Coordinates of C-alpha atoms in Angstrom, one line a residue:
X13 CA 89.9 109.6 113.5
X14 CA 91.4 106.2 114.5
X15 CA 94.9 105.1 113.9
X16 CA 95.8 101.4 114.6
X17 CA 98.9 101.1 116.9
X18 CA 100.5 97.6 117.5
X19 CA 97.2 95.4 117.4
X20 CA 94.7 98.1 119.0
X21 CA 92.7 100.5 117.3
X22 CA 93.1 104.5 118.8
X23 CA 92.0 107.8 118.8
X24 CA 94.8 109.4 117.3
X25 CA 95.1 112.2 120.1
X26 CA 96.3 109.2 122.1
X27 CA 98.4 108.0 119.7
X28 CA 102.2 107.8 121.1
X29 CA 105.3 106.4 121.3
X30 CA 108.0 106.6 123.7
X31 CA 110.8 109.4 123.4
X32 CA 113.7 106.2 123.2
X33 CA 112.0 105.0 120.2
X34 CA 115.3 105.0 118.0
X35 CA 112.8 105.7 115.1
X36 CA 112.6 109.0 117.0
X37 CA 115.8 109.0 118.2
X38 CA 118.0 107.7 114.8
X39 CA 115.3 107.6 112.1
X40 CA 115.1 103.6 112.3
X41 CA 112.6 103.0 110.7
X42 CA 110.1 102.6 107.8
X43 CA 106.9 103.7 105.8
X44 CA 104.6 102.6 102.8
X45 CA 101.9 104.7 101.4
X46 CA 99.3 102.9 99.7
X47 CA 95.5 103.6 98.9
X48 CA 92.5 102.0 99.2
X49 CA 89.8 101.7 96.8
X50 CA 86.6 100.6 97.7
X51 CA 88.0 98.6 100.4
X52 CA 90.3 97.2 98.3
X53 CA 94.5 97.9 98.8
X54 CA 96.0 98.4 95.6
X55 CA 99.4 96.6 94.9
X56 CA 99.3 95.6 98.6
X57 CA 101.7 92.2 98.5
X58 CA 104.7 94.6 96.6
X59 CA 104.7 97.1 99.5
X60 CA 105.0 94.6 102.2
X61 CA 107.4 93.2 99.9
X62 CA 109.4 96.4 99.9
X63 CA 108.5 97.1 103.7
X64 CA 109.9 93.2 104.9
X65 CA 112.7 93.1 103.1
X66 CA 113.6 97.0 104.1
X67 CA 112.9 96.0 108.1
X68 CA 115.7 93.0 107.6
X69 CA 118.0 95.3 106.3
X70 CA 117.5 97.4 109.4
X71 CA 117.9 94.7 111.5
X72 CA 113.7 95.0 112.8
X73 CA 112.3 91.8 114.2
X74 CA 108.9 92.0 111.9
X75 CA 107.9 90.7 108.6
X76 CA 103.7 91.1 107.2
X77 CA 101.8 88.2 105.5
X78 CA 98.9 90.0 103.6
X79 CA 96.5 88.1 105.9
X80 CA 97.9 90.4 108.5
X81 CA 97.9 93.9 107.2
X82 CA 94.1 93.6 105.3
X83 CA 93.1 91.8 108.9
X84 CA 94.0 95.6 110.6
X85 CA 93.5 97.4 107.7
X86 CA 89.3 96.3 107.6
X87 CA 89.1 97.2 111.4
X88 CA 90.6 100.4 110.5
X89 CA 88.6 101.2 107.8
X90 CA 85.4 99.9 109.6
X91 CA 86.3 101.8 112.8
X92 CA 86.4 105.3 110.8
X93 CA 84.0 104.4 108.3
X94 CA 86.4 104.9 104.9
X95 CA 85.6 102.6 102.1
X96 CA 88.4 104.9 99.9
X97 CA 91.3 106.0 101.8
X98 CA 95.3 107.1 102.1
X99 CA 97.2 104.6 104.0
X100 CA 100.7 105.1 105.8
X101 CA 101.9 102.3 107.5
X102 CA 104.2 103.5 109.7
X103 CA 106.8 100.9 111.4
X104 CA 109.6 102.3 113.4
X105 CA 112.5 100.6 115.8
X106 CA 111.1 100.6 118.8
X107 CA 112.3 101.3 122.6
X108 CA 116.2 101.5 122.5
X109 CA 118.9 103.4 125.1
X110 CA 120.7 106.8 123.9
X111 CA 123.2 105.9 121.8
X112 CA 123.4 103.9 118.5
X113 CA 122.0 99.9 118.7
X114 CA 123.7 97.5 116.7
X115 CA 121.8 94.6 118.2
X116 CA 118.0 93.8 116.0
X117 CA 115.3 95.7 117.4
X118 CA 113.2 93.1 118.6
X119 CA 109.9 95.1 119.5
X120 CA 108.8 97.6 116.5
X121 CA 106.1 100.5 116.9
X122 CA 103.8 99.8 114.4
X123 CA 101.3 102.2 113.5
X124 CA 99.1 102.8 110.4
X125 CA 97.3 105.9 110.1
X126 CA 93.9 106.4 107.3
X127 CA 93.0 109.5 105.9
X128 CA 89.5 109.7 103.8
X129 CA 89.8 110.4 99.8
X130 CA 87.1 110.8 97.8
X131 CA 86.2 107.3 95.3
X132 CA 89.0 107.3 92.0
X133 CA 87.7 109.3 89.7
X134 CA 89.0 109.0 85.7
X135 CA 90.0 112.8 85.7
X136 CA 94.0 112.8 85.1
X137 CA 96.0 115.5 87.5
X138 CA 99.0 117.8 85.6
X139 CA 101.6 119.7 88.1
X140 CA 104.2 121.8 86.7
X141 CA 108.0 120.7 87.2
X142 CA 110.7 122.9 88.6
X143 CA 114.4 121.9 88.7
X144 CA 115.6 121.6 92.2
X145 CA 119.1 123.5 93.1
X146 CA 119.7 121.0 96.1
X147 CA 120.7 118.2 94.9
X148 CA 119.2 114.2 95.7
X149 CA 121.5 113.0 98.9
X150 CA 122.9 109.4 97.9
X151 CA 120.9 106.5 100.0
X152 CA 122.8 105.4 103.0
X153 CA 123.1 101.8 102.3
X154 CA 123.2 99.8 99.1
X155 CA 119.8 101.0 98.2
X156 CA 117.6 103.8 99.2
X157 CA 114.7 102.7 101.8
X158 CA 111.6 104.5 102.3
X159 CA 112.9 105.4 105.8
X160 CA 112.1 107.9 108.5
X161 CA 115.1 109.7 106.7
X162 CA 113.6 112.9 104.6
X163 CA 115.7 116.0 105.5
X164 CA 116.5 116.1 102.0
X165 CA 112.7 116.5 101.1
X166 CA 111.7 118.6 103.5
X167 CA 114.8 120.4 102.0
X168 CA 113.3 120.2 98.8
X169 CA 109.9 121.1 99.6
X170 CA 110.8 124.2 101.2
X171 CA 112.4 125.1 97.6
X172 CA 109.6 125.2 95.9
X173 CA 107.3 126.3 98.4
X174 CA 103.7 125.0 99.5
X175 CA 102.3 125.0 96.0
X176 CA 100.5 121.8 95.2
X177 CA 100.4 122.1 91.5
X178 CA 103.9 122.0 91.4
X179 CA 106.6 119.0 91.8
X180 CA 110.4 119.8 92.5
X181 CA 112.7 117.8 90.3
X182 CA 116.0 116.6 92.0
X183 CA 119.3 116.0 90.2
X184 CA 121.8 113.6 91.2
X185 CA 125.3 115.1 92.3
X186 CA 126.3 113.8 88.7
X187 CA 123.9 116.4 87.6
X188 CA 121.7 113.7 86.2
X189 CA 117.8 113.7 86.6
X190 CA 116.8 111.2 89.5
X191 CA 113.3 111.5 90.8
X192 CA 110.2 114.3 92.3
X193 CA 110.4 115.4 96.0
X194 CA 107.4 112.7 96.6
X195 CA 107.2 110.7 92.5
X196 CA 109.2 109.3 89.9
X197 CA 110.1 110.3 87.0
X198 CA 108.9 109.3 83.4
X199 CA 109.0 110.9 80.1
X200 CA 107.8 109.6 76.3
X201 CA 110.2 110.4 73.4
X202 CA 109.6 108.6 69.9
X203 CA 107.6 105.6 70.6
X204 CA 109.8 104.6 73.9
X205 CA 109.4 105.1 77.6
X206 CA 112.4 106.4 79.7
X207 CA 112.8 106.6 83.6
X208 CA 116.0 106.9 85.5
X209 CA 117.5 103.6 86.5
X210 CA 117.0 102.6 90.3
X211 CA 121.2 102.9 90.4
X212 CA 121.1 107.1 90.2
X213 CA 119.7 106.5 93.8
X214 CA 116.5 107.0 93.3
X215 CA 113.6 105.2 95.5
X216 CA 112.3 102.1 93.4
X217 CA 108.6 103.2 93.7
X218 CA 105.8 100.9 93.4
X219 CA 104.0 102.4 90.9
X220 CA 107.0 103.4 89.1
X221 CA 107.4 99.5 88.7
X222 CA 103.9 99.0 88.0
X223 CA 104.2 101.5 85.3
X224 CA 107.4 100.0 83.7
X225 CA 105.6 96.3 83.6
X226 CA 102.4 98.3 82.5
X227 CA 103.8 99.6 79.5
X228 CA 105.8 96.7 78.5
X229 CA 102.6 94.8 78.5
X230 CA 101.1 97.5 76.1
X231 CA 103.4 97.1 73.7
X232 CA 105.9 99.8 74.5
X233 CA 109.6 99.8 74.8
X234 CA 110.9 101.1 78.3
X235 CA 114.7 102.5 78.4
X236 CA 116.1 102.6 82.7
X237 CA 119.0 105.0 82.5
X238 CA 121.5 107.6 83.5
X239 CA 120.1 110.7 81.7
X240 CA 121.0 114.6 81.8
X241 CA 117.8 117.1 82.0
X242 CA 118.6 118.2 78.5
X243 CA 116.7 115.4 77.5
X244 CA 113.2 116.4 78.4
X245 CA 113.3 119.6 76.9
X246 CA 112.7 117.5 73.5
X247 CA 110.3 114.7 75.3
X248 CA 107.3 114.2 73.7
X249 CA 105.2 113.7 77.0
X250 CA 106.5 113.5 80.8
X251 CA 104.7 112.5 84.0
X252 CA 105.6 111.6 87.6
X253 CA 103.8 109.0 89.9
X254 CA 103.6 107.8 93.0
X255 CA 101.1 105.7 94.9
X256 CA 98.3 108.0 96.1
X257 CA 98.2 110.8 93.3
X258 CA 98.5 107.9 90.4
X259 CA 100.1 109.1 87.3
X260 CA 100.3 112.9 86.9
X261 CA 100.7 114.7 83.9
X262 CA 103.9 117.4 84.0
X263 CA 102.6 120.3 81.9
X264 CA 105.2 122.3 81.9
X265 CA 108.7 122.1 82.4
X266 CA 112.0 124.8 82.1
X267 CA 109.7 127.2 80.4
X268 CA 108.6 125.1 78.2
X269 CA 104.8 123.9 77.6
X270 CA 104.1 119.8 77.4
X271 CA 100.5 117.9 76.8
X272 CA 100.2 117.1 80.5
X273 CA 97.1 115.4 81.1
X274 CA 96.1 115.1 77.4
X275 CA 99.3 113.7 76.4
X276 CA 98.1 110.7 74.6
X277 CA 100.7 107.9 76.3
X278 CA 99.9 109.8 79.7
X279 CA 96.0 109.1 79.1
X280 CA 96.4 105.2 78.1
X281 CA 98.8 104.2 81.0
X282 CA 96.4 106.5 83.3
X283 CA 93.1 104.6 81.8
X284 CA 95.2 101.4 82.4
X285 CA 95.8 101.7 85.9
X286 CA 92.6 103.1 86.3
X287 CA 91.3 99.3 85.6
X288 CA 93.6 97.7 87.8
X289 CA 93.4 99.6 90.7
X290 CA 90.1 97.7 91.7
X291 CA 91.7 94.4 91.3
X292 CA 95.6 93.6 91.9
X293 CA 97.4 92.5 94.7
X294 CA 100.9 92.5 93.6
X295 CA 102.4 93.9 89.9
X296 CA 103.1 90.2 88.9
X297 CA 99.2 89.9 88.5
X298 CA 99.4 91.6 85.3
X299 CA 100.8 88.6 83.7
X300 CA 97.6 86.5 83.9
X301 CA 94.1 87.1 83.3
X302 CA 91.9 89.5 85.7

């Protein structure tokens, strides 16, 4: 396999990066995940809007046009041969002395590294979900960045163990639900949609935003809040997403047994995405005709 590291494409044995990068060093730095279906990447222009405005927070001398990224992004695909693939796109500080840098980090490591997946299929995934005792760490500036900065889900991981049908569930220190180890949250109660709100400190996913505009645009009413866990227990469907396993039915939760993949809501936002996937750029595409 082939990873593409600041303009040049390499096998990924000889993939490196010095041992002062302060990504390495500090954890400066940032990461999108994003797939790629049939050459095409999904909801592309809202990552790098994420991703650009994350590296001016940090103080990294980089910002992506689209032009850019797809320009790397078809030599990579070319180069290993993947027409459907998981995409990280890696872009950390860069060289820096011992010690913490307040001047910007002028040149950035960036690296984006492809792994194969078979084409999207219209097969829905469930996971069971399991309440977390450690709690979700507040984000270290105004907002919480997709940083290099994931003790607390490696944390969480270790929890639950290395079971893939199953997705730990963090609580804020309010004891409020927040978000999945790797998702965000989402349950269906009476006609409306309800997700914590971006404020309990939860990272504002891209497909948790696509979802939200998704299901306004079907008609539903979507409700961004402070909730306690209590609440699910009487949800008429729940599911997590993120941007490589989609939408994902929760089929059980706290002992108790929920639709999962055959929850009704679950299947039509699933089926919706499932359209769109092929096509958009950005989430502000649903607005006109595709």
């Amino acid at each position: 396999m082939y990873v593409y590291m600041n303009g040049e494409l390499v096998p990924k044995d000889q993939a490196t990066v010095s041992a002062f990068d302060h990504g390495f060093l500090y954890g400066v730095g940032l990461f999108e995940t994003f797939r790629i279906y049939n050459g095409h990447a999904f909801l592309l222009e809202d990552h790098l809007q994420r991703l650009n405005k994350g590296l001016s927070d940090l103080s990294i001398k980089k910002n992506f046009s689209k032009q850019e990224v797809m320009a790397a992004l078809s030599l990579l695909l070319e180069k290993n041969g993947y027409e459907n693939a998981y995409i990280r796109f890696n872009v950390s500080a860069g060289y820096g002395e011992v010690g913490l840098q307040v001047e910007p980090y002028e040149v950035p490591n960036v690296i984006i590294y492809p792994k194969p997946l078979p084409p999207a299929g219209n097969d829905i995934f469930e996971k069971k979900a399991q309440l977390l005792t450690i709690k979700r760490n507040t984000p270290e500036g105004s907002y919480r960045l997709k940083s290099h900065h994931f003790l607390n889900n490696i944390y969480a991981k270790r929890e639950i163990g290395n079971f893939p049908d199953v997705e730990g569930i963090f609580l804020t220190e309010n004891d409020e639900l927040a978000e999945g180890i790797v998702s965000n949250l989402f349950w269906f109660n009476e006609g409306t949609l309800f997700t914590p709100a971006v404020e309990t400190g939860i990272l504002n996913g891209i497909t948790r935003q696509f979802v939200i505009k998704l299901a306004a645009k079907l008609g539903y009413q979507v409700k961004e809040g402070f909730f306690k866990p209590e609440v699910l227990e009487t949800a008429d469907e729940i599911f997590i997403t993120n941007s490589i396993q989609e939408i994902v039915g929760i089929k059980e939760w706290n002992g108790r047994y929920f639709p999962g993949k055959q929850g009704k809501i679950t299947q039509l936002l699933f089926q919706q995405y499932r359209q769109y996937c092929l096509l958009l750029s950005s989430k502000t595409e649903l607005d006109k005709e595709v």
